[in-house]
Amino acid sequence: MTDMIVDANSLYARSWFAAQRINPDQSEAVRLVLQTLLLLLSPRTDRIEHVDRLLFGWDGTKKVEKNRADKPPEYHETKAIVRDVLAFVFGAPNVEHIDYEGDDIVATAVYKTKADIVYVV
């Protein structure tokens, strides 16, 4: 069995900020997230051959203060859209815990999985 466990919050943040440079429309960030995942999942010999299960880890709502600027409302609106799209397109769970960040979710899932192969994105 092969798992792919994605820090979706990190993937989304990178896609959203890149989209602001290309086209600050919500659909551009959604497109970049999907494009990245589809590229990783494409059946090519130099990439991942097969994935049985996907999991998307997201930051919880209780954030640790990191002295970063607040994100605009559009960031959070688009994030909700991306979560819905990922669940619909891939049929994979979006996992979030109020007290933890996406990378904590990923680390826990890696530790707990029984898969033979685990890809961390």
PDB file of C-alpha atoms in Angstrom:
ATOM      1  CA  MET A   1       0.000   0.000   0.000  1.00  0.00           C
ATOM      2  CA  THR A   2       1.213   3.492  -0.880  1.00  0.00           C
ATOM      3  CA  ASP A   3       0.167   6.684   0.902  1.00  0.00           C
ATOM      4  CA  MET A   4       0.656  10.303  -0.084  1.00  0.00           C
ATOM      5  CA  ILE A   5       0.342  12.674   2.839  1.00  0.00           C
ATOM      6  CA  VAL A   6       0.200  16.343   1.892  1.00  0.00           C
ATOM      7  CA  ASP A   7       0.780  19.436   4.007  1.00  0.00           C
ATOM      8  CA  ALA A   8      -2.082  21.047   2.141  1.00  0.00           C
ATOM      9  CA  ASN A   9      -1.846  24.261   4.114  1.00  0.00           C
ATOM     10  CA  SER A  10       1.734  24.802   2.947  1.00  0.00           C
ATOM     11  CA  LEU A  11       0.909  23.832  -0.640  1.00  0.00           C
ATOM     12  CA  TYR A  12      -2.055  26.191  -0.619  1.00  0.00           C
ATOM     13  CA  ALA A  13      -0.123  29.131   0.886  1.00  0.00           C
ATOM     14  CA  ARG A  14       2.628  28.813  -1.711  1.00  0.00           C
ATOM     15  CA  SER A  15       0.066  28.553  -4.507  1.00  0.00           C
ATOM     16  CA  TRP A  16      -1.967  31.498  -3.247  1.00  0.00           C
ATOM     17  CA  PHE A  17       1.011  33.848  -2.999  1.00  0.00           C
ATOM     18  CA  ALA A  18       2.313  32.703  -6.410  1.00  0.00           C
ATOM     19  CA  ALA A  19      -1.140  33.309  -7.874  1.00  0.00           C
ATOM     20  CA  GLN A  20      -1.065  36.892  -6.632  1.00  0.00           C
ATOM     21  CA  ARG A  21       1.903  37.500  -8.912  1.00  0.00           C
ATOM     22  CA  ILE A  22       0.307  35.760 -11.912  1.00  0.00           C
ATOM     23  CA  ASN A  23      -3.390  36.568 -11.633  1.00  0.00           C
ATOM     24  CA  PRO A  24      -4.893  37.527  -8.262  1.00  0.00           C
ATOM     25  CA  ASP A  25      -8.138  35.708  -9.024  1.00  0.00           C
ATOM     26  CA  GLN A  26      -9.297  32.933  -6.680  1.00  0.00           C
ATOM     27  CA  SER A  27      -9.359  30.413  -9.497  1.00  0.00           C
ATOM     28  CA  GLU A  28      -5.625  30.836 -10.131  1.00  0.00           C
ATOM     29  CA  ALA A  29      -4.684  29.590  -6.646  1.00  0.00           C
ATOM     30  CA  VAL A  30      -7.066  26.650  -7.015  1.00  0.00           C
ATOM     31  CA  ARG A  31      -5.550  25.855 -10.408  1.00  0.00           C
ATOM     32  CA  LEU A  32      -1.992  25.948  -9.061  1.00  0.00           C
ATOM     33  CA  VAL A  33      -2.803  23.564  -6.194  1.00  0.00           C
ATOM     34  CA  LEU A  34      -4.508  21.114  -8.552  1.00  0.00           C
ATOM     35  CA  GLN A  35      -1.768  21.412 -11.152  1.00  0.00           C
ATOM     36  CA  THR A  36       0.906  20.589  -8.571  1.00  0.00           C
ATOM     37  CA  LEU A  37      -0.954  17.544  -7.259  1.00  0.00           C
ATOM     38  CA  LEU A  38      -1.850  16.230 -10.711  1.00  0.00           C
ATOM     39  CA  LEU A  39       1.773  16.616 -11.790  1.00  0.00           C
ATOM     40  CA  LEU A  40       2.898  14.564  -8.800  1.00  0.00           C
ATOM     41  CA  LEU A  41       0.267  11.903  -9.448  1.00  0.00           C
ATOM     42  CA  SER A  42       0.796  11.652 -13.197  1.00  0.00           C
ATOM     43  CA  PRO A  43       1.877   8.143 -14.265  1.00  0.00           C
ATOM     44  CA  ARG A  44       5.471   8.719 -15.316  1.00  0.00           C
ATOM     45  CA  THR A  45       8.511   6.656 -14.483  1.00  0.00           C
ATOM     46  CA  ASP A  46      10.398   9.585 -12.937  1.00  0.00           C
ATOM     47  CA  ARG A  47       7.556  10.360 -10.524  1.00  0.00           C
ATOM     48  CA  ILE A  48       5.296   8.475  -8.186  1.00  0.00           C
ATOM     49  CA  GLU A  49       4.028   5.289  -9.823  1.00  0.00           C
ATOM     50  CA  HIS A  50       0.878   4.675  -7.823  1.00  0.00           C
ATOM     51  CA  VAL A  51      -0.894   6.076  -4.759  1.00  0.00           C
ATOM     52  CA  ASP A  52      -3.554   4.096  -2.915  1.00  0.00           C
ATOM     53  CA  ARG A  53      -4.491   6.699  -0.327  1.00  0.00           C
ATOM     54  CA  LEU A  54      -4.236  10.471  -0.061  1.00  0.00           C
ATOM     55  CA  LEU A  55      -4.552  12.646   3.021  1.00  0.00           C
ATOM     56  CA  PHE A  56      -4.515  16.441   3.209  1.00  0.00           C
ATOM     57  CA  GLY A  57      -3.334  18.025   6.472  1.00  0.00           C
ATOM     58  CA  TRP A  58      -4.436  21.580   7.312  1.00  0.00           C
ATOM     59  CA  ASP A  59      -3.538  24.067  10.019  1.00  0.00           C
ATOM     60  CA  GLY A  60      -5.974  24.268  12.910  1.00  0.00           C
ATOM     61  CA  THR A  61      -7.735  27.487  13.809  1.00  0.00           C
ATOM     62  CA  LYS A  62      -5.742  28.077  17.006  1.00  0.00           C
ATOM     63  CA  LYS A  63      -2.512  29.476  15.609  1.00  0.00           C
ATOM     64  CA  VAL A  64       0.800  29.990  17.352  1.00  0.00           C
ATOM     65  CA  GLU A  65       1.814  33.640  17.083  1.00  0.00           C
ATOM     66  CA  LYS A  66       4.682  33.965  14.606  1.00  0.00           C
ATOM     67  CA  ASN A  67       4.715  37.750  14.173  1.00  0.00           C
ATOM     68  CA  ARG A  68       3.504  37.505  10.587  1.00  0.00           C
ATOM     69  CA  ALA A  69       1.228  39.943   8.859  1.00  0.00           C
ATOM     70  CA  ASP A  70      -2.448  39.025   8.843  1.00  0.00           C
ATOM     71  CA  LYS A  71      -3.634  37.428   5.638  1.00  0.00           C
ATOM     72  CA  PRO A  72      -6.390  39.163   3.669  1.00  0.00           C
ATOM     73  CA  PRO A  73      -9.956  37.784   3.768  1.00  0.00           C
ATOM     74  CA  GLU A  74      -9.570  36.517   0.178  1.00  0.00           C
ATOM     75  CA  TYR A  75      -6.831  34.160   1.362  1.00  0.00           C
ATOM     76  CA  HIS A  76      -9.186  32.426   3.789  1.00  0.00           C
ATOM     77  CA  GLU A  77     -12.109  32.402   1.338  1.00  0.00           C
ATOM     78  CA  THR A  78     -10.005  30.751  -1.346  1.00  0.00           C
ATOM     79  CA  LYS A  79      -8.596  28.276   1.187  1.00  0.00           C
ATOM     80  CA  ALA A  80     -12.132  27.022   1.896  1.00  0.00           C
ATOM     81  CA  ILE A  81     -12.725  26.598  -1.833  1.00  0.00           C
ATOM     82  CA  VAL A  82      -9.486  24.641  -2.246  1.00  0.00           C
ATOM     83  CA  ARG A  83     -10.425  22.299   0.609  1.00  0.00           C
ATOM     84  CA  ASP A  84     -13.783  21.578  -1.019  1.00  0.00           C
ATOM     85  CA  VAL A  85     -12.216  21.050  -4.444  1.00  0.00           C
ATOM     86  CA  LEU A  86      -9.586  18.646  -3.084  1.00  0.00           C
ATOM     87  CA  ALA A  87     -12.216  16.601  -1.264  1.00  0.00           C
ATOM     88  CA  PHE A  88     -14.370  16.470  -4.406  1.00  0.00           C
ATOM     89  CA  VAL A  89     -11.641  15.771  -6.974  1.00  0.00           C
ATOM     90  CA  PHE A  90      -9.566  13.294  -4.976  1.00  0.00           C
ATOM     91  CA  GLY A  91     -12.143  11.927  -2.536  1.00  0.00           C
ATOM     92  CA  ALA A  92      -9.486  12.205   0.148  1.00  0.00           C
ATOM     93  CA  PRO A  93      -9.922  13.430   3.699  1.00  0.00           C
ATOM     94  CA  ASN A  94      -8.984  16.945   4.770  1.00  0.00           C
ATOM     95  CA  VAL A  95      -7.640  16.565   8.312  1.00  0.00           C
ATOM     96  CA  GLU A  96      -7.429  19.467  10.721  1.00  0.00           C
ATOM     97  CA  HIS A  97      -7.049  19.730  14.481  1.00  0.00           C
ATOM     98  CA  ILE A  98      -7.663  23.021  16.276  1.00  0.00           C
ATOM     99  CA  ASP A  99      -4.317  22.981  18.134  1.00  0.00           C
ATOM    100  CA  TYR A 100      -1.987  21.735  15.389  1.00  0.00           C
ATOM    101  CA  GLU A 101      -0.507  22.891  12.121  1.00  0.00           C
ATOM    102  CA  GLY A 102      -0.575  20.967   8.851  1.00  0.00           C
ATOM    103  CA  ASP A 103       2.973  19.689   9.247  1.00  0.00           C
ATOM    104  CA  ASP A 104       2.037  18.232  12.656  1.00  0.00           C
ATOM    105  CA  ILE A 105      -0.883  16.410  11.035  1.00  0.00           C
ATOM    106  CA  VAL A 106       1.469  15.087   8.343  1.00  0.00           C
ATOM    107  CA  ALA A 107       4.045  13.895  10.881  1.00  0.00           C
ATOM    108  CA  THR A 108       1.375  12.113  12.926  1.00  0.00           C
ATOM    109  CA  ALA A 109      -0.091  10.452   9.837  1.00  0.00           C
ATOM    110  CA  VAL A 110       3.366   9.289   8.724  1.00  0.00           C
ATOM    111  CA  TYR A 111       4.017   7.847  12.164  1.00  0.00           C
ATOM    112  CA  LYS A 112       0.645   6.060  12.298  1.00  0.00           C
ATOM    113  CA  THR A 113       0.333   4.728   8.755  1.00  0.00           C
ATOM    114  CA  LYS A 114       0.735   1.040   7.985  1.00  0.00           C
ATOM    115  CA  ALA A 115       1.602   1.734   4.337  1.00  0.00           C
ATOM    116  CA  ASP A 116       4.685   0.163   2.772  1.00  0.00           C
ATOM    117  CA  ILE A 117       5.566   3.383   0.940  1.00  0.00           C
ATOM    118  CA  VAL A 118       4.783   6.918   2.133  1.00  0.00           C
ATOM    119  CA  TYR A 119       5.276  10.072   0.084  1.00  0.00           C
ATOM    120  CA  VAL A 120       5.257  13.330   2.008  1.00  0.00           C
ATOM    121  CA  VAL A 121       4.418  16.458   0.049  1.00  0.00           C
TER     122      VAL A 121
END
